[in-house]
Amino acid sequence: MKVLIADDELRLRKVVSLHLKKSGFDVFEAGNGQQAVDMAKEIIPDVIVLDVMMPEKTGLEACAELKAHPELSKIPVVLLTAMAEADDMKKGRDAGADEYLTKPFSPKELIDIIRSRS
């Protein structure tokens, strides 16, 4: 299963990637929202994990664009973010996110969410 992770924090992205690879996923990484959209169009992942606060295109903007794209609209999107207010979660749902996981988070919880969405 192909999982695309987009986060501008390299260290966090690498930690998440490592946990997912150990769990048997094929992992692709993007450093911002625009890269995530471009890569998704190229690789057609099974699940996309997006940070909300990223340069060039936020995770919310990337999510909305992915959900509006005919070939990508059915791909589950997990927002992984430090933004934990109810209003933030509503914005995530409004953008089309399928799941919303707040930092700090358990890698096992993220893996369980990814598996449940595939």
Short mmCIF file of N, CA and C in Angstrom, two decimals:
data_model
loop_
_atom_site.label_atom_id
_atom_site.label_comp_id
_atom_site.label_asym_id
_atom_site.label_seq_id
_atom_site.Cartn_x
_atom_site.Cartn_y
_atom_site.Cartn_z
N MET A 1 0.83 -1.18 0.00
CA MET A 1 0.00 0.00 0.00
C MET A 1 0.88 1.25 0.00
N LYS A 2 0.54 2.20 -0.86
CA LYS A 2 1.30 3.44 -0.99
C LYS A 2 0.72 4.53 -0.08
N VAL A 3 1.59 5.12 0.75
CA VAL A 3 1.19 6.21 1.63
C VAL A 3 2.06 7.42 1.32
N LEU A 4 1.41 8.54 1.08
CA LEU A 4 2.11 9.81 0.85
C LEU A 4 2.03 10.63 2.12
N ILE A 5 3.20 11.06 2.62
CA ILE A 5 3.28 11.90 3.82
C ILE A 5 3.78 13.27 3.40
N ALA A 6 3.09 14.31 3.85
CA ALA A 6 3.54 15.68 3.57
C ALA A 6 3.65 16.43 4.89
N ASP A 7 4.86 16.86 5.20
CA ASP A 7 5.12 17.67 6.39
C ASP A 7 6.40 18.45 6.13
N ASP A 8 6.40 19.73 6.49
CA ASP A 8 7.59 20.54 6.24
C ASP A 8 8.67 20.32 7.29
N GLU A 9 8.35 19.60 8.38
CA GLU A 9 9.35 19.29 9.39
C GLU A 9 10.01 17.95 9.01
N LEU A 10 11.23 18.05 8.49
CA LEU A 10 11.94 16.87 7.99
C LEU A 10 12.06 15.78 9.04
N ARG A 11 12.41 16.15 10.26
CA ARG A 11 12.62 15.16 11.31
C ARG A 11 11.33 14.37 11.59
N LEU A 12 10.23 15.06 11.71
CA LEU A 12 8.96 14.39 11.96
C LEU A 12 8.57 13.51 10.77
N ARG A 13 8.76 14.03 9.58
CA ARG A 13 8.44 13.26 8.37
C ARG A 13 9.25 11.97 8.33
N LYS A 14 10.52 12.03 8.69
CA LYS A 14 11.37 10.85 8.67
C LYS A 14 10.95 9.83 9.73
N VAL A 15 10.55 10.32 10.91
CA VAL A 15 10.10 9.41 11.98
C VAL A 15 8.83 8.70 11.55
N VAL A 16 7.87 9.45 11.02
CA VAL A 16 6.62 8.84 10.55
C VAL A 16 6.92 7.85 9.43
N SER A 17 7.75 8.24 8.50
CA SER A 17 8.12 7.37 7.38
C SER A 17 8.73 6.06 7.88
N LEU A 18 9.62 6.15 8.83
CA LEU A 18 10.27 4.96 9.38
C LEU A 18 9.24 4.00 9.99
N HIS A 19 8.33 4.53 10.79
CA HIS A 19 7.31 3.69 11.41
C HIS A 19 6.41 3.03 10.37
N LEU A 20 6.05 3.79 9.35
CA LEU A 20 5.19 3.23 8.30
C LEU A 20 5.92 2.16 7.49
N LYS A 21 7.18 2.42 7.17
CA LYS A 21 7.96 1.42 6.42
C LYS A 21 8.10 0.14 7.22
N LYS A 22 8.34 0.26 8.53
CA LYS A 22 8.45 -0.93 9.39
C LYS A 22 7.15 -1.72 9.41
N SER A 23 6.05 -1.05 9.15
CA SER A 23 4.73 -1.70 9.14
C SER A 23 4.35 -2.20 7.75
N GLY A 24 5.28 -2.09 6.80
CA GLY A 24 5.07 -2.67 5.49
C GLY A 24 4.50 -1.75 4.42
N PHE A 25 4.40 -0.47 4.70
CA PHE A 25 3.88 0.47 3.71
C PHE A 25 4.98 0.97 2.78
N ASP A 26 4.61 1.28 1.54
CA ASP A 26 5.50 1.99 0.62
C ASP A 26 5.26 3.47 0.88
N VAL A 27 6.30 4.19 1.28
CA VAL A 27 6.14 5.57 1.73
C VAL A 27 6.78 6.55 0.75
N PHE A 28 6.04 7.60 0.45
CA PHE A 28 6.51 8.70 -0.40
C PHE A 28 6.41 9.96 0.44
N GLU A 29 7.38 10.86 0.30
CA GLU A 29 7.45 12.05 1.14
C GLU A 29 7.43 13.34 0.33
N ALA A 30 6.70 14.31 0.88
CA ALA A 30 6.65 15.65 0.31
C ALA A 30 6.91 16.65 1.42
N GLY A 31 7.59 17.76 1.08
CA GLY A 31 7.96 18.75 2.08
C GLY A 31 7.00 19.92 2.20
N ASN A 32 5.99 19.97 1.33
CA ASN A 32 4.98 21.04 1.44
C ASN A 32 3.71 20.59 0.72
N GLY A 33 2.67 21.40 0.84
CA GLY A 33 1.38 21.04 0.27
C GLY A 33 1.37 20.94 -1.24
N GLN A 34 2.09 21.84 -1.91
CA GLN A 34 2.12 21.79 -3.37
C GLN A 34 2.82 20.51 -3.86
N GLN A 35 3.93 20.16 -3.22
CA GLN A 35 4.61 18.91 -3.57
C GLN A 35 3.69 17.71 -3.36
N ALA A 36 2.90 17.76 -2.29
CA ALA A 36 1.99 16.65 -2.00
C ALA A 36 0.96 16.48 -3.12
N VAL A 37 0.38 17.58 -3.56
CA VAL A 37 -0.60 17.51 -4.65
C VAL A 37 0.06 16.98 -5.92
N ASP A 38 1.23 17.51 -6.26
CA ASP A 38 1.93 17.08 -7.47
C ASP A 38 2.29 15.59 -7.40
N MET A 39 2.80 15.15 -6.25
CA MET A 39 3.17 13.73 -6.10
C MET A 39 1.96 12.83 -6.14
N ALA A 40 0.87 13.26 -5.52
CA ALA A 40 -0.35 12.44 -5.51
C ALA A 40 -0.84 12.20 -6.93
N LYS A 41 -0.77 13.22 -7.77
CA LYS A 41 -1.19 13.07 -9.16
C LYS A 41 -0.29 12.08 -9.90
N GLU A 42 0.95 12.02 -9.50
CA GLU A 42 1.93 11.17 -10.15
C GLU A 42 1.84 9.71 -9.69
N ILE A 43 1.78 9.50 -8.37
CA ILE A 43 1.88 8.14 -7.83
C ILE A 43 0.53 7.51 -7.47
N ILE A 44 -0.51 8.31 -7.37
CA ILE A 44 -1.84 7.85 -6.96
C ILE A 44 -1.74 6.96 -5.70
N PRO A 45 -1.48 7.58 -4.54
CA PRO A 45 -1.33 6.80 -3.31
C PRO A 45 -2.66 6.22 -2.82
N ASP A 46 -2.58 5.30 -1.89
CA ASP A 46 -3.77 4.71 -1.28
C ASP A 46 -4.30 5.56 -0.14
N VAL A 47 -3.38 6.25 0.56
CA VAL A 47 -3.72 7.14 1.68
C VAL A 47 -2.75 8.32 1.65
N ILE A 48 -3.24 9.50 2.04
CA ILE A 48 -2.40 10.70 2.11
C ILE A 48 -2.46 11.26 3.52
N VAL A 49 -1.28 11.54 4.09
CA VAL A 49 -1.18 12.14 5.43
C VAL A 49 -0.60 13.53 5.26
N LEU A 50 -1.36 14.55 5.68
CA LEU A 50 -0.95 15.94 5.49
C LEU A 50 -0.84 16.68 6.81
N ASP A 51 0.26 17.41 6.98
CA ASP A 51 0.34 18.41 8.04
C ASP A 51 -0.53 19.57 7.60
N VAL A 52 -1.05 20.35 8.54
CA VAL A 52 -1.89 21.49 8.15
C VAL A 52 -1.04 22.71 7.83
N MET A 53 -0.09 23.02 8.71
CA MET A 53 0.71 24.24 8.52
C MET A 53 1.97 23.92 7.73
N MET A 54 1.91 24.20 6.42
CA MET A 54 3.04 23.97 5.52
C MET A 54 3.18 25.15 4.57
N PRO A 55 4.39 25.35 4.05
CA PRO A 55 4.60 26.44 3.08
C PRO A 55 4.03 26.08 1.70
N GLU A 56 3.93 27.08 0.86
CA GLU A 56 3.49 27.00 -0.53
C GLU A 56 2.01 26.67 -0.66
N LYS A 57 1.54 25.68 0.08
CA LYS A 57 0.12 25.33 0.09
C LYS A 57 -0.12 24.63 1.42
N THR A 58 -1.09 25.10 2.20
CA THR A 58 -1.35 24.47 3.49
C THR A 58 -1.94 23.08 3.28
N GLY A 59 -1.96 22.31 4.33
CA GLY A 59 -2.59 21.00 4.24
C GLY A 59 -4.07 21.09 3.93
N LEU A 60 -4.74 22.13 4.45
CA LEU A 60 -6.16 22.33 4.15
C LEU A 60 -6.36 22.63 2.66
N GLU A 61 -5.52 23.50 2.11
CA GLU A 61 -5.60 23.83 0.69
C GLU A 61 -5.30 22.60 -0.17
N ALA A 62 -4.27 21.85 0.23
CA ALA A 62 -3.90 20.64 -0.52
C ALA A 62 -5.04 19.62 -0.46
N CYS A 63 -5.61 19.44 0.72
CA CYS A 63 -6.71 18.49 0.89
C CYS A 63 -7.88 18.86 -0.02
N ALA A 64 -8.28 20.12 0.01
CA ALA A 64 -9.40 20.57 -0.81
C ALA A 64 -9.12 20.35 -2.30
N GLU A 65 -7.89 20.62 -2.72
CA GLU A 65 -7.53 20.42 -4.13
C GLU A 65 -7.55 18.94 -4.49
N LEU A 66 -7.03 18.09 -3.60
CA LEU A 66 -7.03 16.65 -3.85
C LEU A 66 -8.46 16.12 -3.93
N LYS A 67 -9.32 16.57 -3.05
CA LYS A 67 -10.71 16.08 -3.02
C LYS A 67 -11.52 16.59 -4.21
N ALA A 68 -11.07 17.67 -4.84
CA ALA A 68 -11.75 18.21 -6.02
C ALA A 68 -11.27 17.56 -7.31
N HIS A 69 -10.17 16.81 -7.24
CA HIS A 69 -9.58 16.18 -8.42
C HIS A 69 -10.29 14.85 -8.70
N PRO A 70 -10.79 14.65 -9.91
CA PRO A 70 -11.57 13.44 -10.21
C PRO A 70 -10.85 12.12 -9.90
N GLU A 71 -9.57 12.04 -10.20
CA GLU A 71 -8.83 10.78 -9.97
C GLU A 71 -8.38 10.60 -8.53
N LEU A 72 -8.38 11.65 -7.74
CA LEU A 72 -7.83 11.59 -6.39
C LEU A 72 -8.87 11.75 -5.30
N SER A 73 -10.08 12.09 -5.66
CA SER A 73 -11.10 12.48 -4.68
C SER A 73 -11.47 11.38 -3.69
N LYS A 74 -11.30 10.14 -4.07
CA LYS A 74 -11.67 9.01 -3.19
C LYS A 74 -10.53 8.57 -2.26
N ILE A 75 -9.34 9.13 -2.45
CA ILE A 75 -8.20 8.74 -1.61
C ILE A 75 -8.40 9.33 -0.21
N PRO A 76 -8.34 8.48 0.83
CA PRO A 76 -8.49 8.99 2.19
C PRO A 76 -7.36 9.95 2.55
N VAL A 77 -7.73 11.07 3.18
CA VAL A 77 -6.75 12.06 3.63
C VAL A 77 -6.81 12.15 5.15
N VAL A 78 -5.64 12.00 5.77
CA VAL A 78 -5.51 12.15 7.22
C VAL A 78 -4.76 13.44 7.48
N LEU A 79 -5.37 14.35 8.22
CA LEU A 79 -4.66 15.57 8.63
C LEU A 79 -3.96 15.27 9.95
N LEU A 80 -2.67 15.51 9.99
CA LEU A 80 -1.84 15.28 11.17
C LEU A 80 -1.28 16.63 11.58
N THR A 81 -1.76 17.18 12.70
CA THR A 81 -1.46 18.57 13.00
C THR A 81 -1.44 18.88 14.49
N ALA A 82 -0.77 19.95 14.83
CA ALA A 82 -0.77 20.44 16.20
C ALA A 82 -2.01 21.29 16.49
N MET A 83 -2.74 21.63 15.45
CA MET A 83 -3.93 22.48 15.60
C MET A 83 -5.09 21.63 16.10
N ALA A 84 -5.43 21.77 17.39
CA ALA A 84 -6.36 20.84 18.03
C ALA A 84 -7.68 21.46 18.47
N GLU A 85 -7.94 22.69 18.09
CA GLU A 85 -9.20 23.33 18.49
C GLU A 85 -10.36 22.79 17.65
N ALA A 86 -11.56 22.85 18.20
CA ALA A 86 -12.75 22.36 17.49
C ALA A 86 -12.91 23.07 16.14
N ASP A 87 -12.62 24.37 16.10
CA ASP A 87 -12.73 25.13 14.85
C ASP A 87 -11.73 24.62 13.81
N ASP A 88 -10.53 24.23 14.27
CA ASP A 88 -9.53 23.68 13.35
C ASP A 88 -10.02 22.36 12.75
N MET A 89 -10.60 21.52 13.60
CA MET A 89 -11.11 20.23 13.12
C MET A 89 -12.25 20.44 12.13
N LYS A 90 -13.10 21.44 12.38
CA LYS A 90 -14.19 21.74 11.44
C LYS A 90 -13.62 22.17 10.10
N LYS A 91 -12.58 23.00 10.12
CA LYS A 91 -11.95 23.43 8.87
C LYS A 91 -11.39 22.22 8.11
N GLY A 92 -10.83 21.27 8.85
CA GLY A 92 -10.31 20.06 8.23
C GLY A 92 -11.42 19.25 7.57
N ARG A 93 -12.53 19.08 8.28
CA ARG A 93 -13.67 18.36 7.70
C ARG A 93 -14.21 19.10 6.48
N ASP A 94 -14.29 20.44 6.59
CA ASP A 94 -14.79 21.25 5.47
C ASP A 94 -13.89 21.12 4.23
N ALA A 95 -12.59 20.92 4.45
CA ALA A 95 -11.65 20.76 3.34
C ALA A 95 -11.73 19.36 2.73
N GLY A 96 -12.42 18.45 3.43
CA GLY A 96 -12.60 17.10 2.89
C GLY A 96 -11.81 16.02 3.59
N ALA A 97 -11.12 16.35 4.68
CA ALA A 97 -10.31 15.35 5.39
C ALA A 97 -11.18 14.21 5.90
N ASP A 98 -10.64 13.01 5.82
CA ASP A 98 -11.36 11.84 6.30
C ASP A 98 -11.05 11.55 7.77
N GLU A 99 -9.87 11.94 8.21
CA GLU A 99 -9.44 11.76 9.60
C GLU A 99 -8.66 12.98 10.05
N TYR A 100 -8.63 13.21 11.36
CA TYR A 100 -7.92 14.36 11.93
C TYR A 100 -7.20 13.86 13.17
N LEU A 101 -5.88 13.84 13.13
CA LEU A 101 -5.07 13.34 14.24
C LEU A 101 -4.18 14.47 14.73
N THR A 102 -4.20 14.72 16.04
CA THR A 102 -3.44 15.85 16.57
C THR A 102 -2.09 15.39 17.14
N LYS A 103 -1.11 16.29 17.00
CA LYS A 103 0.23 16.08 17.56
C LYS A 103 0.21 16.58 19.00
N PRO A 104 0.93 15.95 19.90
CA PRO A 104 1.70 14.71 19.69
C PRO A 104 0.75 13.53 19.47
N PHE A 105 1.23 12.55 18.75
CA PHE A 105 0.41 11.42 18.38
C PHE A 105 1.19 10.13 18.56
N SER A 106 0.47 9.05 18.56
CA SER A 106 1.07 7.72 18.64
C SER A 106 1.23 7.18 17.22
N PRO A 107 2.45 6.78 16.84
CA PRO A 107 2.62 6.18 15.51
C PRO A 107 1.68 4.98 15.29
N LYS A 108 1.44 4.21 16.35
CA LYS A 108 0.53 3.07 16.23
C LYS A 108 -0.87 3.55 15.88
N GLU A 109 -1.31 4.65 16.48
CA GLU A 109 -2.64 5.18 16.17
C GLU A 109 -2.72 5.61 14.70
N LEU A 110 -1.67 6.25 14.21
CA LEU A 110 -1.65 6.65 12.79
C LEU A 110 -1.69 5.43 11.89
N ILE A 111 -0.92 4.41 12.21
CA ILE A 111 -0.90 3.18 11.42
C ILE A 111 -2.28 2.53 11.43
N ASP A 112 -2.93 2.48 12.59
CA ASP A 112 -4.27 1.91 12.68
C ASP A 112 -5.27 2.68 11.82
N ILE A 113 -5.16 4.01 11.83
CA ILE A 113 -6.04 4.84 11.01
C ILE A 113 -5.81 4.56 9.53
N ILE A 114 -4.55 4.50 9.13
CA ILE A 114 -4.21 4.24 7.72
C ILE A 114 -4.76 2.87 7.30
N ARG A 115 -4.56 1.88 8.13
CA ARG A 115 -5.05 0.54 7.79
C ARG A 115 -6.59 0.51 7.69
N SER A 116 -7.24 1.26 8.57
CA SER A 116 -8.72 1.25 8.56
C SER A 116 -9.27 1.98 7.34
N ARG A 117 -8.46 2.85 6.73
CA ARG A 117 -8.92 3.64 5.59
C ARG A 117 -8.55 3.02 4.24
N SER A 118 -7.78 1.93 4.27
CA SER A 118 -7.35 1.35 3.00
C SER A 118 -8.29 0.27 2.53
#
